[in-house]
Amino acid sequence: MIIKICGMREADNIHDVSELGIDWVGLDFRPDSPRLVLQIPSNAGFIPDRGSFKTKSQSKQVKLCGVFANDMPQNIVTRAFNFHLDLIQLNGIENAVMIDNLRRTLVPDIRPEIKIIKQLDINHKNDFEKCKPYIGYADYFLFKLFADSSTLDAYTDDIPFLLETNTIEEVERVKYINHPAFLGVDINEGFEIAPAKKNVDELRRTIASVL
């Protein structure tokens, strides 16, 4: 299971959370976000490795994901280059044409292995129709699920998806999801002690309960 911890900014906190055995760290580049990242967390204890990062105590790579919403493609490309992003998460109303143009700009010259996540709100099973325009363009979906987890049975596409989770109960509930496209969880503000600063001890206990 992929564990993505999103909305991080402070170097020491990024380092401590990365040591928990997670897979992806999310950096928020939305201008109106209280978790907005303005500079590279250069002293986070990471070792550059092919554009990704490794924690000092583990051989496992921790990938960086940039979060955007309705941003200009050039801004996204600039941050993908400057922050060595491995993934781009789009939380706005970005369409397939925009995603295709973004990928063509980044691949192969700037970030040849970049992956793109499209976030979608799911209130009921019919909302999975929103996925159709992105088939062949997005690499992953991130679902913000406002319904019972059984609603996921209506998702029949092959693109892997993550679920947004913001409480201990929501994270632990994913243990019971048995869907062939389920990839992992995105954990954000529900585990914060301040904007962009995660409670490491609480995350440690919660992650241990689902891995």
PDB file of C-alpha atoms in Angstrom:
ATOM      1  CA  MET A   1       0.000   0.000   0.000  1.00  0.00           C
ATOM      2  CA  ILE A   2       1.261   3.457  -0.958  1.00  0.00           C
ATOM      3  CA  ILE A   3       1.360   5.892   1.969  1.00  0.00           C
ATOM      4  CA  LYS A   4       1.325   9.534   0.865  1.00  0.00           C
ATOM      5  CA  ILE A   5       1.678  12.259   3.492  1.00  0.00           C
ATOM      6  CA  CYS A   6       0.544  15.535   2.000  1.00  0.00           C
ATOM      7  CA  GLY A   7       0.743  19.191   2.944  1.00  0.00           C
ATOM      8  CA  MET A   8       4.275  19.208   4.331  1.00  0.00           C
ATOM      9  CA  ARG A   9       6.736  22.095   4.446  1.00  0.00           C
ATOM     10  CA  GLU A  10       9.162  22.040   7.401  1.00  0.00           C
ATOM     11  CA  ALA A  11      12.452  20.287   6.734  1.00  0.00           C
ATOM     12  CA  ASP A  12      12.770  18.506  10.089  1.00  0.00           C
ATOM     13  CA  ASN A  13       9.165  17.344   9.994  1.00  0.00           C
ATOM     14  CA  ILE A  14       9.555  16.046   6.431  1.00  0.00           C
ATOM     15  CA  HIS A  15      12.622  14.119   7.499  1.00  0.00           C
ATOM     16  CA  ASP A  16      10.977  12.597  10.588  1.00  0.00           C
ATOM     17  CA  VAL A  17       7.838  11.583   8.710  1.00  0.00           C
ATOM     18  CA  SER A  18       9.856  10.118   5.843  1.00  0.00           C
ATOM     19  CA  GLU A  19      11.621   7.847   8.320  1.00  0.00           C
ATOM     20  CA  LEU A  20       8.280   6.150   9.056  1.00  0.00           C
ATOM     21  CA  GLY A  21       8.520   4.113   5.876  1.00  0.00           C
ATOM     22  CA  ILE A  22       6.159   6.210   3.776  1.00  0.00           C
ATOM     23  CA  ASP A  23       6.290   6.369  -0.014  1.00  0.00           C
ATOM     24  CA  TRP A  24       5.315   9.869  -1.155  1.00  0.00           C
ATOM     25  CA  VAL A  25       5.549  13.357   0.396  1.00  0.00           C
ATOM     26  CA  GLY A  26       3.188  16.054  -0.861  1.00  0.00           C
ATOM     27  CA  LEU A  27       4.256  19.690  -1.225  1.00  0.00           C
ATOM     28  CA  ASP A  28       1.388  22.146  -1.618  1.00  0.00           C
ATOM     29  CA  PHE A  29       1.887  24.863  -4.241  1.00  0.00           C
ATOM     30  CA  ARG A  30      -1.641  26.317  -4.168  1.00  0.00           C
ATOM     31  CA  PRO A  31      -1.280  30.056  -3.434  1.00  0.00           C
ATOM     32  CA  ASP A  32      -4.273  30.189  -1.065  1.00  0.00           C
ATOM     33  CA  SER A  33      -3.187  27.187   0.997  1.00  0.00           C
ATOM     34  CA  PRO A  34      -1.937  27.603   4.597  1.00  0.00           C
ATOM     35  CA  ARG A  35       0.525  24.839   3.686  1.00  0.00           C
ATOM     36  CA  LEU A  36       2.009  26.719   0.724  1.00  0.00           C
ATOM     37  CA  VAL A  37       5.628  25.794   0.001  1.00  0.00           C
ATOM     38  CA  LEU A  38       7.815  28.698  -1.109  1.00  0.00           C
ATOM     39  CA  GLN A  39      11.286  27.209  -1.015  1.00  0.00           C
ATOM     40  CA  ILE A  40      13.035  23.883  -1.276  1.00  0.00           C
ATOM     41  CA  PRO A  41      13.343  22.137   2.118  1.00  0.00           C
ATOM     42  CA  SER A  42      17.053  21.682   1.453  1.00  0.00           C
ATOM     43  CA  ASN A  43      18.063  20.493   4.930  1.00  0.00           C
ATOM     44  CA  ALA A  44      15.428  17.765   5.192  1.00  0.00           C
ATOM     45  CA  GLY A  45      18.066  15.036   5.455  1.00  0.00           C
ATOM     46  CA  PHE A  46      17.438  13.686   1.971  1.00  0.00           C
ATOM     47  CA  ILE A  47      20.045  12.393  -0.459  1.00  0.00           C
ATOM     48  CA  PRO A  48      19.327  13.308  -4.112  1.00  0.00           C
ATOM     49  CA  ASP A  49      18.966  10.151  -6.185  1.00  0.00           C
ATOM     50  CA  ARG A  50      17.877  10.443  -9.803  1.00  0.00           C
ATOM     51  CA  GLY A  51      15.589  13.310  -8.976  1.00  0.00           C
ATOM     52  CA  SER A  52      13.933  11.501  -6.082  1.00  0.00           C
ATOM     53  CA  PHE A  53      15.141  11.353  -2.501  1.00  0.00           C
ATOM     54  CA  LYS A  54      16.295   8.717  -0.061  1.00  0.00           C
ATOM     55  CA  THR A  55      16.102   8.882   3.688  1.00  0.00           C
ATOM     56  CA  LYS A  56      19.425   8.432   5.406  1.00  0.00           C
ATOM     57  CA  SER A  57      18.340   5.404   7.436  1.00  0.00           C
ATOM     58  CA  GLN A  58      16.466   3.570   4.677  1.00  0.00           C
ATOM     59  CA  SER A  59      17.179   2.458   1.136  1.00  0.00           C
ATOM     60  CA  LYS A  60      13.580   3.163   0.146  1.00  0.00           C
ATOM     61  CA  GLN A  61      13.076   6.188  -2.072  1.00  0.00           C
ATOM     62  CA  VAL A  62      10.630   8.814  -0.890  1.00  0.00           C
ATOM     63  CA  LYS A  63       9.070  10.516  -3.889  1.00  0.00           C
ATOM     64  CA  LEU A  64       7.962  14.140  -3.987  1.00  0.00           C
ATOM     65  CA  CYS A  65       4.502  15.117  -5.204  1.00  0.00           C
ATOM     66  CA  GLY A  66       3.565  18.700  -6.028  1.00  0.00           C
ATOM     67  CA  VAL A  67      -0.067  19.701  -5.442  1.00  0.00           C
ATOM     68  CA  PHE A  68      -1.619  22.291  -7.769  1.00  0.00           C
ATOM     69  CA  ALA A  69      -5.101  23.573  -8.621  1.00  0.00           C
ATOM     70  CA  ASN A  70      -5.961  25.478 -11.795  1.00  0.00           C
ATOM     71  CA  ASP A  71      -2.390  26.742 -12.078  1.00  0.00           C
ATOM     72  CA  MET A  72      -0.629  27.909 -15.210  1.00  0.00           C
ATOM     73  CA  PRO A  73       1.219  25.013 -16.889  1.00  0.00           C
ATOM     74  CA  GLN A  74       4.461  26.998 -16.908  1.00  0.00           C
ATOM     75  CA  ASN A  75       4.284  27.442 -13.140  1.00  0.00           C
ATOM     76  CA  ILE A  76       3.831  23.690 -12.734  1.00  0.00           C
ATOM     77  CA  VAL A  77       6.730  22.934 -15.066  1.00  0.00           C
ATOM     78  CA  THR A  78       8.999  25.371 -13.198  1.00  0.00           C
ATOM     79  CA  ARG A  79       8.234  23.781  -9.846  1.00  0.00           C
ATOM     80  CA  ALA A  80       8.572  20.273 -11.242  1.00  0.00           C
ATOM     81  CA  PHE A  81      12.101  21.203 -12.314  1.00  0.00           C
ATOM     82  CA  ASN A  82      13.159  23.250  -9.282  1.00  0.00           C
ATOM     83  CA  PHE A  83      11.760  20.842  -6.679  1.00  0.00           C
ATOM     84  CA  HIS A  84      12.683  17.611  -8.519  1.00  0.00           C
ATOM     85  CA  LEU A  85       9.070  16.461  -8.432  1.00  0.00           C
ATOM     86  CA  ASP A  86       8.293  12.829  -9.175  1.00  0.00           C
ATOM     87  CA  LEU A  87       4.522  13.332  -9.250  1.00  0.00           C
ATOM     88  CA  ILE A  88       2.109  16.144 -10.006  1.00  0.00           C
ATOM     89  CA  GLN A  89      -1.312  16.211  -8.336  1.00  0.00           C
ATOM     90  CA  LEU A  90      -4.028  18.318  -9.950  1.00  0.00           C
ATOM     91  CA  ASN A  91      -6.885  19.345  -7.630  1.00  0.00           C
ATOM     92  CA  GLY A  92      -8.705  21.810  -9.857  1.00  0.00           C
ATOM     93  CA  ILE A  93     -10.801  21.592 -13.007  1.00  0.00           C
ATOM     94  CA  GLU A  94      -7.879  20.663 -15.247  1.00  0.00           C
ATOM     95  CA  ASN A  95      -8.980  18.842 -18.397  1.00  0.00           C
ATOM     96  CA  ALA A  96      -7.340  16.071 -20.394  1.00  0.00           C
ATOM     97  CA  VAL A  97      -5.938  18.478 -23.008  1.00  0.00           C
ATOM     98  CA  MET A  98      -4.145  20.458 -20.305  1.00  0.00           C
ATOM     99  CA  ILE A  99      -2.734  17.259 -18.792  1.00  0.00           C
ATOM    100  CA  ASP A 100      -1.560  16.050 -22.188  1.00  0.00           C
ATOM    101  CA  ASN A 101       0.175  19.366 -22.915  1.00  0.00           C
ATOM    102  CA  LEU A 102       1.770  19.363 -19.461  1.00  0.00           C
ATOM    103  CA  ARG A 103       3.145  15.868 -19.932  1.00  0.00           C
ATOM    104  CA  ARG A 104       4.473  16.663 -23.405  1.00  0.00           C
ATOM    105  CA  THR A 105       6.337  19.653 -21.946  1.00  0.00           C
ATOM    106  CA  LEU A 106       7.886  17.641 -19.119  1.00  0.00           C
ATOM    107  CA  VAL A 107       8.623  14.368 -20.903  1.00  0.00           C
ATOM    108  CA  PRO A 108      11.317  13.503 -21.845  1.00  0.00           C
ATOM    109  CA  ASP A 109      13.489  16.614 -21.473  1.00  0.00           C
ATOM    110  CA  ILE A 110      12.596  17.956 -18.011  1.00  0.00           C
ATOM    111  CA  ARG A 111      11.124  15.164 -15.852  1.00  0.00           C
ATOM    112  CA  PRO A 112      11.069  12.044 -18.038  1.00  0.00           C
ATOM    113  CA  GLU A 113       9.453   9.771 -15.434  1.00  0.00           C
ATOM    114  CA  ILE A 114       6.865  12.215 -14.069  1.00  0.00           C
ATOM    115  CA  LYS A 115       3.483  10.779 -13.053  1.00  0.00           C
ATOM    116  CA  ILE A 116       0.228  12.735 -12.897  1.00  0.00           C
ATOM    117  CA  ILE A 117      -2.537  12.336 -10.306  1.00  0.00           C
ATOM    118  CA  LYS A 118      -6.018  13.759 -10.905  1.00  0.00           C
ATOM    119  CA  GLN A 119      -8.073  14.447  -7.786  1.00  0.00           C
ATOM    120  CA  LEU A 120     -11.840  13.945  -7.963  1.00  0.00           C
ATOM    121  CA  ASP A 121     -14.659  14.307  -5.438  1.00  0.00           C
ATOM    122  CA  ILE A 122     -16.922  11.262  -5.237  1.00  0.00           C
ATOM    123  CA  ASN A 123     -20.321  11.748  -3.611  1.00  0.00           C
ATOM    124  CA  HIS A 124     -22.089   8.755  -5.132  1.00  0.00           C
ATOM    125  CA  LYS A 125     -21.380   5.968  -7.611  1.00  0.00           C
ATOM    126  CA  ASN A 126     -22.397   8.022 -10.654  1.00  0.00           C
ATOM    127  CA  ASP A 127     -19.523  10.401  -9.929  1.00  0.00           C
ATOM    128  CA  PHE A 128     -17.074   7.833 -11.287  1.00  0.00           C
ATOM    129  CA  GLU A 129     -18.216   9.013 -14.715  1.00  0.00           C
ATOM    130  CA  LYS A 130     -15.911  11.976 -14.028  1.00  0.00           C
ATOM    131  CA  CYS A 131     -12.985   9.598 -14.534  1.00  0.00           C
ATOM    132  CA  LYS A 132     -13.770   8.812 -18.173  1.00  0.00           C
ATOM    133  CA  PRO A 133     -12.231  11.942 -19.789  1.00  0.00           C
ATOM    134  CA  TYR A 134      -8.931  11.273 -18.003  1.00  0.00           C
ATOM    135  CA  ILE A 135      -8.445   7.681 -19.136  1.00  0.00           C
ATOM    136  CA  GLY A 136      -5.172   7.577 -21.032  1.00  0.00           C
ATOM    137  CA  TYR A 137      -4.028  10.889 -19.541  1.00  0.00           C
ATOM    138  CA  ALA A 138      -3.834  10.517 -15.743  1.00  0.00           C
ATOM    139  CA  ASP A 139      -1.559   7.910 -14.184  1.00  0.00           C
ATOM    140  CA  TYR A 140      -3.460   7.822 -10.892  1.00  0.00           C
ATOM    141  CA  PHE A 141      -6.675   9.117  -9.386  1.00  0.00           C
ATOM    142  CA  LEU A 142      -7.068  10.530  -5.897  1.00  0.00           C
ATOM    143  CA  PHE A 143     -10.629  10.135  -4.684  1.00  0.00           C
ATOM    144  CA  LYS A 144     -12.097  12.286  -1.951  1.00  0.00           C
ATOM    145  CA  LEU A 145     -14.891   9.949  -0.963  1.00  0.00           C
ATOM    146  CA  PHE A 146     -18.008  11.451   0.591  1.00  0.00           C
ATOM    147  CA  ALA A 147     -19.883   8.152   0.602  1.00  0.00           C
ATOM    148  CA  ASP A 148     -19.561   4.671   2.058  1.00  0.00           C
ATOM    149  CA  SER A 149     -16.498   2.745   0.888  1.00  0.00           C
ATOM    150  CA  SER A 150     -18.794   0.214  -0.805  1.00  0.00           C
ATOM    151  CA  THR A 151     -19.354   2.944  -3.422  1.00  0.00           C
ATOM    152  CA  LEU A 152     -15.913   2.067  -4.779  1.00  0.00           C
ATOM    153  CA  ASP A 153     -17.391  -1.107  -6.255  1.00  0.00           C
ATOM    154  CA  ALA A 154     -18.801   1.108  -9.007  1.00  0.00           C
ATOM    155  CA  TYR A 155     -15.305   2.125 -10.131  1.00  0.00           C
ATOM    156  CA  THR A 156     -14.435  -0.221 -12.999  1.00  0.00           C
ATOM    157  CA  ASP A 157     -11.543   1.528 -14.744  1.00  0.00           C
ATOM    158  CA  ASP A 158      -7.951   0.313 -14.591  1.00  0.00           C
ATOM    159  CA  ILE A 159      -6.209   3.501 -13.442  1.00  0.00           C
ATOM    160  CA  PRO A 160      -4.996   2.943  -9.850  1.00  0.00           C
ATOM    161  CA  PHE A 161      -6.470   5.210  -7.199  1.00  0.00           C
ATOM    162  CA  LEU A 162      -5.638   6.532  -3.748  1.00  0.00           C
ATOM    163  CA  LEU A 163      -8.137   7.591  -1.117  1.00  0.00           C
ATOM    164  CA  GLU A 164      -7.930  10.867   0.773  1.00  0.00           C
ATOM    165  CA  THR A 165      -8.072  10.208   4.516  1.00  0.00           C
ATOM    166  CA  ASN A 166      -8.074  12.746   7.327  1.00  0.00           C
ATOM    167  CA  THR A 167      -8.794  10.792  10.511  1.00  0.00           C
ATOM    168  CA  ILE A 168      -7.368   7.722  12.198  1.00  0.00           C
ATOM    169  CA  GLU A 169     -10.668   5.942  11.615  1.00  0.00           C
ATOM    170  CA  GLU A 170     -10.610   6.702   7.883  1.00  0.00           C
ATOM    171  CA  VAL A 171      -7.064   5.403   7.518  1.00  0.00           C
ATOM    172  CA  GLU A 172      -7.770   2.207   9.433  1.00  0.00           C
ATOM    173  CA  ARG A 173     -10.908   1.596   7.362  1.00  0.00           C
ATOM    174  CA  VAL A 174      -8.828   1.104   4.220  1.00  0.00           C
ATOM    175  CA  LYS A 175      -7.679  -2.262   5.572  1.00  0.00           C
ATOM    176  CA  TYR A 176     -11.069  -3.607   4.536  1.00  0.00           C
ATOM    177  CA  ILE A 177     -11.050  -2.250   0.982  1.00  0.00           C
ATOM    178  CA  ASN A 178     -10.631  -5.037  -1.538  1.00  0.00           C
ATOM    179  CA  HIS A 179     -10.531  -3.384  -4.931  1.00  0.00           C
ATOM    180  CA  PRO A 180      -8.053  -4.351  -7.669  1.00  0.00           C
ATOM    181  CA  ALA A 181      -7.237  -0.707  -8.471  1.00  0.00           C
ATOM    182  CA  PHE A 182      -6.829   0.479  -4.872  1.00  0.00           C
ATOM    183  CA  LEU A 183      -3.270   1.744  -4.492  1.00  0.00           C
ATOM    184  CA  GLY A 184      -3.025   3.515  -1.140  1.00  0.00           C
ATOM    185  CA  VAL A 185      -3.934   6.458   1.064  1.00  0.00           C
ATOM    186  CA  ASP A 186      -3.329  10.183   1.073  1.00  0.00           C
ATOM    187  CA  ILE A 187      -3.036  11.538   4.627  1.00  0.00           C
ATOM    188  CA  ASN A 188      -3.265  15.265   5.221  1.00  0.00           C
ATOM    189  CA  GLU A 189      -4.461  17.850   7.732  1.00  0.00           C
ATOM    190  CA  GLY A 190      -6.222  15.460  10.097  1.00  0.00           C
ATOM    191  CA  PHE A 191      -2.831  14.542  11.534  1.00  0.00           C
ATOM    192  CA  GLU A 192      -1.496  18.059  12.009  1.00  0.00           C
ATOM    193  CA  ILE A 193      -0.437  19.870  15.138  1.00  0.00           C
ATOM    194  CA  ALA A 194      -0.157  23.076  13.071  1.00  0.00           C
ATOM    195  CA  PRO A 195      -0.588  23.858   9.355  1.00  0.00           C
ATOM    196  CA  ALA A 196       2.022  21.846   7.404  1.00  0.00           C
ATOM    197  CA  LYS A 197       3.405  20.189  10.552  1.00  0.00           C
ATOM    198  CA  LYS A 198       2.438  16.565  11.148  1.00  0.00           C
ATOM    199  CA  ASN A 199       2.135  14.678  14.438  1.00  0.00           C
ATOM    200  CA  VAL A 200       4.879  12.105  13.916  1.00  0.00           C
ATOM    201  CA  ASP A 201       3.914   9.846  16.836  1.00  0.00           C
ATOM    202  CA  GLU A 202       0.275   9.671  15.767  1.00  0.00           C
ATOM    203  CA  LEU A 203       1.284   8.944  12.198  1.00  0.00           C
ATOM    204  CA  ARG A 204       3.647   6.210  13.363  1.00  0.00           C
ATOM    205  CA  ARG A 205       0.887   4.414  15.253  1.00  0.00           C
ATOM    206  CA  THR A 206      -1.648   4.835  12.455  1.00  0.00           C
ATOM    207  CA  ILE A 207       0.672   3.706   9.670  1.00  0.00           C
ATOM    208  CA  ALA A 208       1.699   0.664  11.705  1.00  0.00           C
ATOM    209  CA  SER A 209      -1.945  -0.339  11.997  1.00  0.00           C
ATOM    210  CA  VAL A 210      -2.495  -0.532   8.237  1.00  0.00           C
ATOM    211  CA  LEU A 211       0.831  -1.800   6.868  1.00  0.00           C
TER     212      LEU A 211
END
